PDB file of N, CA, C and O in Angstrom:
ATOM      1  N   MET P   1     -29.926  36.567  -6.220  1.00  0.00           N
ATOM      2  CA  MET P   1     -29.022  36.533  -7.353  1.00  0.00           C
ATOM      3  C   MET P   1     -28.298  35.184  -7.330  1.00  0.00           C
ATOM      4  O   MET P   1     -27.860  34.726  -6.275  1.00  0.00           O
ATOM      5  N   SER P   2     -28.176  34.586  -8.478  1.00  0.00           N
ATOM      6  CA  SER P   2     -27.492  33.294  -8.555  1.00  0.00           C
ATOM      7  C   SER P   2     -25.985  33.474  -8.445  1.00  0.00           C
ATOM      8  O   SER P   2     -25.456  34.569  -8.652  1.00  0.00           O
ATOM      9  N   ARG P   3     -25.302  32.410  -8.120  1.00  0.00           N
ATOM     10  CA  ARG P   3     -23.834  32.440  -8.050  1.00  0.00           C
ATOM     11  C   ARG P   3     -23.226  32.846  -9.378  1.00  0.00           C
ATOM     12  O   ARG P   3     -22.269  33.627  -9.417  1.00  0.00           O
ATOM     13  N   THR P   4     -23.750  32.300 -10.435  1.00  0.00           N
ATOM     14  CA  THR P   4     -23.219  32.596 -11.762  1.00  0.00           C
ATOM     15  C   THR P   4     -23.375  34.079 -12.096  1.00  0.00           C
ATOM     16  O   THR P   4     -22.428  34.718 -12.572  1.00  0.00           O
ATOM     17  N   THR P   5     -24.549  34.622 -11.833  1.00  0.00           N
ATOM     18  CA  THR P   5     -24.787  36.040 -12.099  1.00  0.00           C
ATOM     19  C   THR P   5     -23.871  36.908 -11.246  1.00  0.00           C
ATOM     20  O   THR P   5     -23.268  37.870 -11.733  1.00  0.00           O
ATOM     21  N   PHE P   6     -23.755  36.553  -9.960  1.00  0.00           N
ATOM     22  CA  PHE P   6     -22.869  37.309  -9.078  1.00  0.00           C
ATOM     23  C   PHE P   6     -21.428  37.284  -9.600  1.00  0.00           C
ATOM     24  O   PHE P   6     -20.779  38.322  -9.691  1.00  0.00           O
ATOM     25  N   THR P   7     -20.938  36.097  -9.950  1.00  0.00           N
ATOM     26  CA  THR P   7     -19.566  35.957 -10.440  1.00  0.00           C
ATOM     27  C   THR P   7     -19.353  36.772 -11.708  1.00  0.00           C
ATOM     28  O   THR P   7     -18.340  37.464 -11.849  1.00  0.00           O
ATOM     29  N   GLU P   8     -20.302  36.714 -12.620  1.00  0.00           N
ATOM     30  CA  GLU P   8     -20.181  37.485 -13.866  1.00  0.00           C
ATOM     31  C   GLU P   8     -20.167  38.988 -13.600  1.00  0.00           C
ATOM     32  O   GLU P   8     -19.355  39.716 -14.165  1.00  0.00           O
ATOM     33  N   ARG P   9     -21.050  39.446 -12.741  1.00  0.00           N
ATOM     34  CA  ARG P   9     -21.100  40.883 -12.414  1.00  0.00           C
ATOM     35  C   ARG P   9     -19.847  41.331 -11.671  1.00  0.00           C
ATOM     36  O   ARG P   9     -19.296  42.394 -11.948  1.00  0.00           O
ATOM     37  N   PHE P  10     -19.415  40.535 -10.716  1.00  0.00           N
ATOM     38  CA  PHE P  10     -18.208  40.850  -9.957  1.00  0.00           C
ATOM     39  C   PHE P  10     -17.017  40.941 -10.894  1.00  0.00           C
ATOM     40  O   PHE P  10     -16.250  41.907 -10.842  1.00  0.00           O
ATOM     41  N   LYS P  11     -16.880  39.957 -11.766  1.00  0.00           N
ATOM     42  CA  LYS P  11     -15.750  39.935 -12.697  1.00  0.00           C
ATOM     43  C   LYS P  11     -15.782  41.135 -13.641  1.00  0.00           C
ATOM     44  O   LYS P  11     -14.741  41.726 -13.946  1.00  0.00           O
ATOM     45  N   SER P  12     -16.956  41.519 -14.094  1.00  0.00           N
ATOM     46  CA  SER P  12     -17.037  42.661 -15.008  1.00  0.00           C
ATOM     47  C   SER P  12     -16.677  43.971 -14.305  1.00  0.00           C
ATOM     48  O   SER P  12     -16.119  44.877 -14.914  1.00  0.00           O
ATOM     49  N   LEU P  13     -16.974  44.071 -13.019  1.00  0.00           N
ATOM     50  CA  LEU P  13     -16.667  45.285 -12.270  1.00  0.00           C
ATOM     51  C   LEU P  13     -15.235  45.329 -11.740  1.00  0.00           C
ATOM     52  O   LEU P  13     -14.590  46.372 -11.744  1.00  0.00           O
ATOM     53  N   VAL P  14     -14.742  44.193 -11.265  1.00  0.00           N
ATOM     54  CA  VAL P  14     -13.445  44.134 -10.589  1.00  0.00           C
ATOM     55  C   VAL P  14     -12.333  43.658 -11.518  1.00  0.00           C
ATOM     56  O   VAL P  14     -11.169  43.994 -11.320  1.00  0.00           O
ATOM     57  N   GLY P  15     -12.694  42.867 -12.510  1.00  0.00           N
ATOM     58  CA  GLY P  15     -11.691  42.383 -13.448  1.00  0.00           C
ATOM     59  C   GLY P  15     -11.150  41.002 -13.143  1.00  0.00           C
ATOM     60  O   GLY P  15     -10.244  40.518 -13.832  1.00  0.00           O
ATOM     61  N   MET P  16     -11.682  40.370 -12.092  1.00  0.00           N
ATOM     62  CA  MET P  16     -11.279  39.000 -11.750  1.00  0.00           C
ATOM     63  C   MET P  16     -12.419  38.349 -10.980  1.00  0.00           C
ATOM     64  O   MET P  16     -13.250  39.056 -10.403  1.00  0.00           O
ATOM     65  N   PRO P  17     -12.440  37.020 -10.959  1.00  0.00           N
ATOM     66  CA  PRO P  17     -13.497  36.321 -10.221  1.00  0.00           C
ATOM     67  C   PRO P  17     -13.389  36.581  -8.716  1.00  0.00           C
ATOM     68  O   PRO P  17     -12.307  36.897  -8.208  1.00  0.00           O
ATOM     69  N   PRO P  18     -14.500  36.422  -7.985  1.00  0.00           N
ATOM     70  CA  PRO P  18     -14.497  36.690  -6.550  1.00  0.00           C
ATOM     71  C   PRO P  18     -13.445  35.900  -5.763  1.00  0.00           C
ATOM     72  O   PRO P  18     -12.792  36.453  -4.885  1.00  0.00           O
ATOM     73  N   LEU P  19     -13.277  34.625  -6.061  1.00  0.00           N
ATOM     74  CA  LEU P  19     -12.306  33.819  -5.320  1.00  0.00           C
ATOM     75  C   LEU P  19     -10.882  34.306  -5.560  1.00  0.00           C
ATOM     76  O   LEU P  19     -10.083  34.377  -4.627  1.00  0.00           O
ATOM     77  N   SER P  20     -10.562  34.681  -6.777  1.00  0.00           N
ATOM     78  CA  SER P  20      -9.232  35.219  -7.068  1.00  0.00           C
ATOM     79  C   SER P  20      -9.000  36.513  -6.297  1.00  0.00           C
ATOM     80  O   SER P  20      -7.918  36.737  -5.747  1.00  0.00           O
ATOM     81  N   TYR P  21     -10.015  37.348  -6.256  1.00  0.00           N
ATOM     82  CA  TYR P  21      -9.927  38.601  -5.504  1.00  0.00           C
ATOM     83  C   TYR P  21      -9.695  38.324  -4.022  1.00  0.00           C
ATOM     84  O   TYR P  21      -8.840  38.941  -3.383  1.00  0.00           O
ATOM     85  N   LEU P  22     -10.443  37.388  -3.466  1.00  0.00           N
ATOM     86  CA  LEU P  22     -10.323  37.040  -2.058  1.00  0.00           C
ATOM     87  C   LEU P  22      -8.922  36.525  -1.733  1.00  0.00           C
ATOM     88  O   LEU P  22      -8.317  36.931  -0.739  1.00  0.00           O
ATOM     89  N   ILE P  23      -8.405  35.665  -2.578  1.00  0.00           N
ATOM     90  CA  ILE P  23      -7.062  35.119  -2.350  1.00  0.00           C
ATOM     91  C   ILE P  23      -6.017  36.223  -2.405  1.00  0.00           C
ATOM     92  O   ILE P  23      -5.139  36.307  -1.548  1.00  0.00           O
ATOM     93  N   ARG P  24      -6.114  37.104  -3.385  1.00  0.00           N
ATOM     94  CA  ARG P  24      -5.157  38.222  -3.483  1.00  0.00           C
ATOM     95  C   ARG P  24      -5.257  39.134  -2.267  1.00  0.00           C
ATOM     96  O   ARG P  24      -4.241  39.591  -1.738  1.00  0.00           O
ATOM     97  N   TRP P  25      -6.461  39.397  -1.809  1.00  0.00           N
ATOM     98  CA  TRP P  25      -6.640  40.233  -0.631  1.00  0.00           C
ATOM     99  C   TRP P  25      -6.021  39.566   0.599  1.00  0.00           C
ATOM    100  O   TRP P  25      -5.309  40.207   1.374  1.00  0.00           O
ATOM    101  N   ARG P  26      -6.281  38.263   0.781  1.00  0.00           N
ATOM    102  CA  ARG P  26      -5.687  37.529   1.901  1.00  0.00           C
ATOM    103  C   ARG P  26      -4.161  37.587   1.861  1.00  0.00           C
ATOM    104  O   ARG P  26      -3.511  37.764   2.893  1.00  0.00           O
ATOM    105  N   MET P  27      -3.576  37.435   0.678  1.00  0.00           N
ATOM    106  CA  MET P  27      -2.118  37.448   0.569  1.00  0.00           C
ATOM    107  C   MET P  27      -1.550  38.851   0.797  1.00  0.00           C
ATOM    108  O   MET P  27      -0.454  39.007   1.331  1.00  0.00           O
ATOM    109  N   ALA P  28      -2.307  39.873   0.431  1.00  0.00           N
ATOM    110  CA  ALA P  28      -1.872  41.252   0.711  1.00  0.00           C
ATOM    111  C   ALA P  28      -1.854  41.499   2.214  1.00  0.00           C
ATOM    112  O   ALA P  28      -0.894  42.071   2.750  1.00  0.00           O
ATOM    113  N   VAL P  29      -2.890  41.044   2.909  1.00  0.00           N
ATOM    114  CA  VAL P  29      -2.941  41.173   4.365  1.00  0.00           C
ATOM    115  C   VAL P  29      -1.809  40.360   4.995  1.00  0.00           C
ATOM    116  O   VAL P  29      -1.120  40.828   5.909  1.00  0.00           O
ATOM    117  N   ALA P  30      -1.597  39.160   4.489  1.00  0.00           N
ATOM    118  CA  ALA P  30      -0.521  38.303   5.007  1.00  0.00           C
ATOM    119  C   ALA P  30       0.847  38.937   4.771  1.00  0.00           C
ATOM    120  O   ALA P  30       1.715  38.894   5.645  1.00  0.00           O
ATOM    121  N   GLY P  31       1.055  39.526   3.608  1.00  0.00           N
ATOM    122  CA  GLY P  31       2.330  40.176   3.311  1.00  0.00           C
ATOM    123  C   GLY P  31       2.623  41.292   4.293  1.00  0.00           C
ATOM    124  O   GLY P  31       3.754  41.435   4.780  1.00  0.00           O
ATOM    125  N   ALA P  32       1.615  42.082   4.626  1.00  0.00           N
ATOM    126  CA  ALA P  32       1.788  43.160   5.605  1.00  0.00           C
ATOM    127  C   ALA P  32       2.127  42.584   6.976  1.00  0.00           C
ATOM    128  O   ALA P  32       3.004  43.095   7.673  1.00  0.00           O
ATOM    129  N   ALA P  33       1.452  41.502   7.347  1.00  0.00           N
ATOM    130  CA  ALA P  33       1.711  40.879   8.648  1.00  0.00           C
ATOM    131  C   ALA P  33       3.102  40.245   8.696  1.00  0.00           C
ATOM    132  O   ALA P  33       3.767  40.286   9.729  1.00  0.00           O
ATOM    133  N   LEU P  34       3.548  39.677   7.594  1.00  0.00           N
ATOM    134  CA  LEU P  34       4.884  39.083   7.558  1.00  0.00           C
ATOM    135  C   LEU P  34       5.957  40.125   7.820  1.00  0.00           C
ATOM    136  O   LEU P  34       6.967  39.837   8.467  1.00  0.00           O
ATOM    137  N   ARG P  35       5.748  41.324   7.345  1.00  0.00           N
ATOM    138  CA  ARG P  35       6.733  42.386   7.546  1.00  0.00           C
ATOM    139  C   ARG P  35       6.773  42.870   8.992  1.00  0.00           C
ATOM    140  O   ARG P  35       7.742  43.481   9.414  1.00  0.00           O
ATOM    141  N   THR P  36       5.717  42.599   9.758  1.00  0.00           N
ATOM    142  CA  THR P  36       5.698  43.039  11.151  1.00  0.00           C
ATOM    143  C   THR P  36       6.300  42.007  12.090  1.00  0.00           C
ATOM    144  O   THR P  36       6.489  42.294  13.262  1.00  0.00           O
ATOM    145  N   GLY P  37       6.577  40.810  11.595  1.00  0.00           N
ATOM    146  CA  GLY P  37       7.212  39.793  12.424  1.00  0.00           C
ATOM    147  C   GLY P  37       6.269  38.839  13.118  1.00  0.00           C
ATOM    148  O   GLY P  37       6.695  38.039  13.944  1.00  0.00           O
ATOM    149  N   LYS P  38       4.974  38.902  12.813  1.00  0.00           N
ATOM    150  CA  LYS P  38       4.032  37.948  13.402  1.00  0.00           C
ATOM    151  C   LYS P  38       4.427  36.528  13.027  1.00  0.00           C
ATOM    152  O   LYS P  38       5.035  36.291  11.985  1.00  0.00           O
ATOM    153  N   SER P  39       4.027  35.567  13.842  1.00  0.00           N
ATOM    154  CA  SER P  39       4.343  34.166  13.544  1.00  0.00           C
ATOM    155  C   SER P  39       3.540  33.687  12.341  1.00  0.00           C
ATOM    156  O   SER P  39       2.433  34.168  12.077  1.00  0.00           O
ATOM    157  N   LEU P  40       4.104  32.735  11.640  1.00  0.00           N
ATOM    158  CA  LEU P  40       3.459  32.185  10.447  1.00  0.00           C
ATOM    159  C   LEU P  40       2.107  31.566  10.788  1.00  0.00           C
ATOM    160  O   LEU P  40       1.132  31.766  10.067  1.00  0.00           O
ATOM    161  N   SER P  41       2.031  30.848  11.896  1.00  0.00           N
ATOM    162  CA  SER P  41       0.752  30.218  12.251  1.00  0.00           C
ATOM    163  C   SER P  41      -0.301  31.265  12.614  1.00  0.00           C
ATOM    164  O   SER P  41      -1.472  31.102  12.274  1.00  0.00           O
ATOM    165  N   ALA P  42       0.094  32.351  13.272  1.00  0.00           N
ATOM    166  CA  ALA P  42      -0.865  33.417  13.595  1.00  0.00           C
ATOM    167  C   ALA P  42      -1.359  34.092  12.326  1.00  0.00           C
ATOM    168  O   ALA P  42      -2.548  34.397  12.198  1.00  0.00           O
ATOM    169  N   ILE P  43      -0.457  34.314  11.377  1.00  0.00           N
ATOM    170  CA  ILE P  43      -0.840  34.938  10.106  1.00  0.00           C
ATOM    171  C   ILE P  43      -1.771  34.019   9.330  1.00  0.00           C
ATOM    172  O   ILE P  43      -2.805  34.455   8.820  1.00  0.00           O
ATOM    173  N   ALA P  44      -1.403  32.748   9.250  1.00  0.00           N
ATOM    174  CA  ALA P  44      -2.233  31.776   8.524  1.00  0.00           C
ATOM    175  C   ALA P  44      -3.653  31.765   9.078  1.00  0.00           C
ATOM    176  O   ALA P  44      -4.624  31.826   8.317  1.00  0.00           O
ATOM    177  N   GLU P  45      -3.769  31.724  10.383  1.00  0.00           N
ATOM    178  CA  GLU P  45      -5.092  31.704  11.007  1.00  0.00           C
ATOM    179  C   GLU P  45      -5.844  33.007  10.758  1.00  0.00           C
ATOM    180  O   GLU P  45      -7.042  32.994  10.460  1.00  0.00           O
ATOM    181  N   SER P  46      -5.138  34.127  10.825  1.00  0.00           N
ATOM    182  CA  SER P  46      -5.816  35.420  10.671  1.00  0.00           C
ATOM    183  C   SER P  46      -6.347  35.667   9.268  1.00  0.00           C
ATOM    184  O   SER P  46      -7.275  36.450   9.087  1.00  0.00           O
ATOM    185  N   VAL P  47      -5.766  35.002   8.268  1.00  0.00           N
ATOM    186  CA  VAL P  47      -6.256  35.185   6.900  1.00  0.00           C
ATOM    187  C   VAL P  47      -7.083  33.996   6.408  1.00  0.00           C
ATOM    188  O   VAL P  47      -7.387  33.887   5.227  1.00  0.00           O
ATOM    189  N   GLY P  48      -7.437  33.099   7.342  1.00  0.00           N
ATOM    190  CA  GLY P  48      -8.412  32.069   7.016  1.00  0.00           C
ATOM    191  C   GLY P  48      -7.885  30.712   6.606  1.00  0.00           C
ATOM    192  O   GLY P  48      -8.631  29.917   6.028  1.00  0.00           O
ATOM    193  N   TYR P  49      -6.637  30.410   6.922  1.00  0.00           N
ATOM    194  CA  TYR P  49      -6.090  29.095   6.591  1.00  0.00           C
ATOM    195  C   TYR P  49      -5.999  28.254   7.847  1.00  0.00           C
ATOM    196  O   TYR P  49      -5.585  28.733   8.905  1.00  0.00           O
ATOM    197  N   GLY P  50      -6.354  26.985   7.729  1.00  0.00           N
ATOM    198  CA  GLY P  50      -6.365  26.082   8.870  1.00  0.00           C
ATOM    199  C   GLY P  50      -5.013  25.538   9.251  1.00  0.00           C
ATOM    200  O   GLY P  50      -4.844  25.025  10.354  1.00  0.00           O
ATOM    201  N   SER P  51      -4.051  25.669   8.366  1.00  0.00           N
ATOM    202  CA  SER P  51      -2.719  25.158   8.678  1.00  0.00           C
ATOM    203  C   SER P  51      -1.648  26.018   8.035  1.00  0.00           C
ATOM    204  O   SER P  51      -1.894  26.701   7.034  1.00  0.00           O
ATOM    205  N   ASP P  52      -0.459  25.948   8.623  1.00  0.00           N
ATOM    206  CA  ASP P  52       0.687  26.668   8.066  1.00  0.00           C
ATOM    207  C   ASP P  52       1.023  26.159   6.670  1.00  0.00           C
ATOM    208  O   ASP P  52       1.395  26.937   5.798  1.00  0.00           O
ATOM    209  N   VAL P  53       0.886  24.858   6.478  1.00  0.00           N
ATOM    210  CA  VAL P  53       1.229  24.243   5.193  1.00  0.00           C
ATOM    211  C   VAL P  53       0.311  24.765   4.085  1.00  0.00           C
ATOM    212  O   VAL P  53       0.775  25.129   2.995  1.00  0.00           O
ATOM    213  N   ALA P  54      -0.982  24.817   4.356  1.00  0.00           N
ATOM    214  CA  ALA P  54      -1.934  25.319   3.355  1.00  0.00           C
ATOM    215  C   ALA P  54      -1.652  26.789   3.043  1.00  0.00           C
ATOM    216  O   ALA P  54      -1.661  27.200   1.882  1.00  0.00           O
ATOM    217  N   PHE P  55      -1.380  27.574   4.086  1.00  0.00           N
ATOM    218  CA  PHE P  55      -1.068  28.987   3.880  1.00  0.00           C
ATOM    219  C   PHE P  55       0.228  29.143   3.087  1.00  0.00           C
ATOM    220  O   PHE P  55       0.292  29.934   2.142  1.00  0.00           O
ATOM    221  N   ASN P  56       1.253  28.405   3.465  1.00  0.00           N
ATOM    222  CA  ASN P  56       2.539  28.472   2.777  1.00  0.00           C
ATOM    223  C   ASN P  56       2.384  28.178   1.287  1.00  0.00           C
ATOM    224  O   ASN P  56       2.909  28.904   0.439  1.00  0.00           O
ATOM    225  N   SER P  57       1.631  27.140   0.961  1.00  0.00           N
ATOM    226  CA  SER P  57       1.402  26.766  -0.444  1.00  0.00           C
ATOM    227  C   SER P  57       0.656  27.863  -1.197  1.00  0.00           C
ATOM    228  O   SER P  57       1.024  28.224  -2.317  1.00  0.00           O
ATOM    229  N   ALA P  58      -0.394  28.395  -0.584  1.00  0.00           N
ATOM    230  CA  ALA P  58      -1.190  29.451  -1.238  1.00  0.00           C
ATOM    231  C   ALA P  58      -0.360  30.718  -1.411  1.00  0.00           C
ATOM    232  O   ALA P  58      -0.426  31.365  -2.465  1.00  0.00           O
ATOM    233  N   PHE P  59       0.417  31.086  -0.414  1.00  0.00           N
ATOM    234  CA  PHE P  59       1.236  32.294  -0.505  1.00  0.00           C
ATOM    235  C   PHE P  59       2.262  32.154  -1.619  1.00  0.00           C
ATOM    236  O   PHE P  59       2.431  33.053  -2.440  1.00  0.00           O
ATOM    237  N   LYS P  60       2.922  31.001  -1.665  1.00  0.00           N
ATOM    238  CA  LYS P  60       3.939  30.780  -2.697  1.00  0.00           C
ATOM    239  C   LYS P  60       3.308  30.752  -4.088  1.00  0.00           C
ATOM    240  O   LYS P  60       3.849  31.312  -5.042  1.00  0.00           O
ATOM    241  N   ARG P  61       2.159  30.121  -4.215  1.00  0.00           N
ATOM    242  CA  ARG P  61       1.465  30.062  -5.507  1.00  0.00           C
ATOM    243  C   ARG P  61       1.061  31.467  -5.971  1.00  0.00           C
ATOM    244  O   ARG P  61       1.154  31.806  -7.150  1.00  0.00           O
ATOM    245  N   THR P  62       0.657  32.312  -5.040  1.00  0.00           N
ATOM    246  CA  THR P  62       0.176  33.654  -5.369  1.00  0.00           C
ATOM    247  C   THR P  62       1.312  34.638  -5.622  1.00  0.00           C
ATOM    248  O   THR P  62       1.252  35.435  -6.558  1.00  0.00           O
ATOM    249  N   THR P  63       2.343  34.593  -4.788  1.00  0.00           N
ATOM    250  CA  THR P  63       3.406  35.601  -4.864  1.00  0.00           C
ATOM    251  C   THR P  63       4.667  35.122  -5.565  1.00  0.00           C
ATOM    252  O   THR P  63       5.512  35.934  -5.922  1.00  0.00           O
ATOM    253  N   GLY P  64       4.816  33.803  -5.708  1.00  0.00           N
ATOM    254  CA  GLY P  64       6.034  33.253  -6.302  1.00  0.00           C
ATOM    255  C   GLY P  64       7.175  33.106  -5.306  1.00  0.00           C
ATOM    256  O   GLY P  64       8.280  32.715  -5.673  1.00  0.00           O
ATOM    257  N   ARG P  65       6.917  33.435  -4.039  1.00  0.00           N
ATOM    258  CA  ARG P  65       7.924  33.328  -2.981  1.00  0.00           C
ATOM    259  C   ARG P  65       7.305  32.701  -1.744  1.00  0.00           C
ATOM    260  O   ARG P  65       6.119  32.898  -1.470  1.00  0.00           O
ATOM    261  N   SER P  66       8.100  31.974  -0.992  1.00  0.00           N
ATOM    262  CA  SER P  66       7.613  31.423   0.265  1.00  0.00           C
ATOM    263  C   SER P  66       7.436  32.570   1.264  1.00  0.00           C
ATOM    264  O   SER P  66       8.069  33.624   1.124  1.00  0.00           O
ATOM    265  N   PRO P  67       6.611  32.370   2.281  1.00  0.00           N
ATOM    266  CA  PRO P  67       6.454  33.422   3.285  1.00  0.00           C
ATOM    267  C   PRO P  67       7.784  33.800   3.953  1.00  0.00           C
ATOM    268  O   PRO P  67       8.052  34.973   4.193  1.00  0.00           O
ATOM    269  N   GLY P  68       8.625  32.811   4.228  1.00  0.00           N
ATOM    270  CA  GLY P  68       9.922  33.095   4.840  1.00  0.00           C
ATOM    271  C   GLY P  68      10.808  33.940   3.949  1.00  0.00           C
ATOM    272  O   GLY P  68      11.461  34.886   4.408  1.00  0.00           O
ATOM    273  N   ARG P  69      10.834  33.614   2.663  1.00  0.00           N
ATOM    274  CA  ARG P  69      11.633  34.394   1.725  1.00  0.00           C
ATOM    275  C   ARG P  69      11.071  35.807   1.588  1.00  0.00           C
ATOM    276  O   ARG P  69      11.811  36.790   1.560  1.00  0.00           O
ATOM    277  N   TYR P  70       9.747  35.905   1.497  1.00  0.00           N
ATOM    278  CA  TYR P  70       9.112  37.221   1.421  1.00  0.00           C
ATOM    279  C   TYR P  70       9.484  38.059   2.638  1.00  0.00           C
ATOM    280  O   TYR P  70       9.835  39.224   2.520  1.00  0.00           O
ATOM    281  N   ARG P  71       9.416  37.440   3.821  1.00  0.00           N
ATOM    282  CA  ARG P  71       9.744  38.155   5.054  1.00  0.00           C
ATOM    283  C   ARG P  71      11.186  38.625   5.057  1.00  0.00           C
ATOM    284  O   ARG P  71      11.485  39.753   5.447  1.00  0.00           O
ATOM    285  N   SER P  72      12.098  37.772   4.592  1.00  0.00           N
ATOM    286  CA  SER P  72      13.510  38.151   4.608  1.00  0.00           C
ATOM    287  C   SER P  72      13.831  39.236   3.579  1.00  0.00           C
ATOM    288  O   SER P  72      14.772  39.997   3.760  1.00  0.00           O
ATOM    289  N   GLU P  73      13.041  39.323   2.515  1.00  0.00           N
ATOM    290  CA  GLU P  73      13.265  40.331   1.472  1.00  0.00           C
ATOM    291  C   GLU P  73      12.558  41.656   1.761  1.00  0.00           C
ATOM    292  O   GLU P  73      12.816  42.646   1.095  1.00  0.00           O
ATOM    293  N   ASN P  74      11.665  41.657   2.713  1.00  0.00           N
ATOM    294  CA  ASN P  74      10.875  42.848   3.022  1.00  0.00           C
ATOM    295  C   ASN P  74      10.931  43.110   4.516  1.00  0.00           C
ATOM    296  O   ASN P  74      11.075  42.208   5.320  1.00  0.00           O
ATOM    297  N   ASP P  75      10.777  44.342   4.883  1.00  0.00           N
ATOM    298  CA  ASP P  75      10.671  44.691   6.287  1.00  0.00           C
ATOM    299  C   ASP P  75       9.704  45.849   6.448  1.00  0.00           C
ATOM    300  O   ASP P  75       9.121  46.320   5.488  1.00  0.00           O
ATOM    301  N   GLU P  76       9.543  46.297   7.653  1.00  0.00           N
ATOM    302  CA  GLU P  76       8.572  47.341   7.973  1.00  0.00           C
ATOM    303  C   GLU P  76       8.857  48.655   7.220  1.00  0.00           C
ATOM    304  O   GLU P  76       7.970  49.457   7.015  1.00  0.00           O
ATOM    305  N   ASN P  77      10.075  48.854   6.735  1.00  0.00           N
ATOM    306  CA  ASN P  77      10.441  50.090   6.038  1.00  0.00           C
ATOM    307  C   ASN P  77      10.061  50.076   4.567  1.00  0.00           C
ATOM    308  O   ASN P  77      10.169  51.086   3.891  1.00  0.00           O
ATOM    309  N   VAL P  78       9.624  48.931   4.046  1.00  0.00           N
ATOM    310  CA  VAL P  78       9.237  48.833   2.651  1.00  0.00           C
ATOM    311  C   VAL P  78       7.809  49.327   2.504  1.00  0.00           C
ATOM    312  O   VAL P  78       6.917  48.876   3.229  1.00  0.00           O
ATOM    313  N   ALA P  79       7.579  50.230   1.577  1.00  0.00           N
ATOM    314  CA  ALA P  79       6.255  50.841   1.445  1.00  0.00           C
ATOM    315  C   ALA P  79       5.306  49.969   0.649  1.00  0.00           C
ATOM    316  O   ALA P  79       5.673  49.448  -0.392  1.00  0.00           O
ATOM    317  N   GLY P  80       4.097  49.817   1.116  1.00  0.00           N
ATOM    318  CA  GLY P  80       2.996  49.208   0.362  1.00  0.00           C
ATOM    319  C   GLY P  80       3.174  47.752   0.027  1.00  0.00           C
ATOM    320  O   GLY P  80       4.097  47.096   0.452  1.00  0.00           O
ATOM    321  N   LEU P  81       2.227  47.268  -0.764  1.00  0.00           N
ATOM    322  CA  LEU P  81       2.215  45.885  -1.205  1.00  0.00           C
ATOM    323  C   LEU P  81       2.335  45.815  -2.707  1.00  0.00           C
ATOM    324  O   LEU P  81       1.877  44.877  -3.334  1.00  0.00           O
ATOM    325  N   SER P  82       2.985  46.784  -3.300  1.00  0.00           N
ATOM    326  CA  SER P  82       3.037  46.858  -4.755  1.00  0.00           C
ATOM    327  C   SER P  82       3.791  45.695  -5.370  1.00  0.00           C
ATOM    328  O   SER P  82       3.643  45.412  -6.553  1.00  0.00           O
ATOM    329  N   ASP P  83       4.590  44.973  -4.595  1.00  0.00           N
ATOM    330  CA  ASP P  83       5.333  43.859  -5.159  1.00  0.00           C
ATOM    331  C   ASP P  83       4.524  42.573  -5.187  1.00  0.00           C
ATOM    332  O   ASP P  83       4.965  41.594  -5.759  1.00  0.00           O
ATOM    333  N   LEU P  84       3.326  42.570  -4.596  1.00  0.00           N
ATOM    334  CA  LEU P  84       2.476  41.387  -4.677  1.00  0.00           C
ATOM    335  C   LEU P  84       1.763  41.395  -6.022  1.00  0.00           C
ATOM    336  O   LEU P  84       1.252  42.422  -6.443  1.00  0.00           O
ATOM    337  N   PRO P  85       1.760  40.234  -6.677  1.00  0.00           N
ATOM    338  CA  PRO P  85       1.100  40.184  -7.996  1.00  0.00           C
ATOM    339  C   PRO P  85      -0.398  40.366  -7.897  1.00  0.00           C
ATOM    340  O   PRO P  85      -1.005  40.169  -6.924  1.00  0.00           O
TER     341      PRO P  85
END
């Protein structure tokens, strides 16, 4: 299957392109890890970013908040990831 065909089929089934889905999934995993108190560099590495700076930029672009701000506004008692866009 070609990339174009895959992207079109994925988008029709999921409602967004594969890369957008992957980024949202990574940020959802990162959001959960931020609430547990893991270090920013450990979280960045675990979701596939080579640097804290790249992760910080992607997280802020996706959620509208920096990882530090997200962490301070959320804790382990907050249910789910419903606040992630």
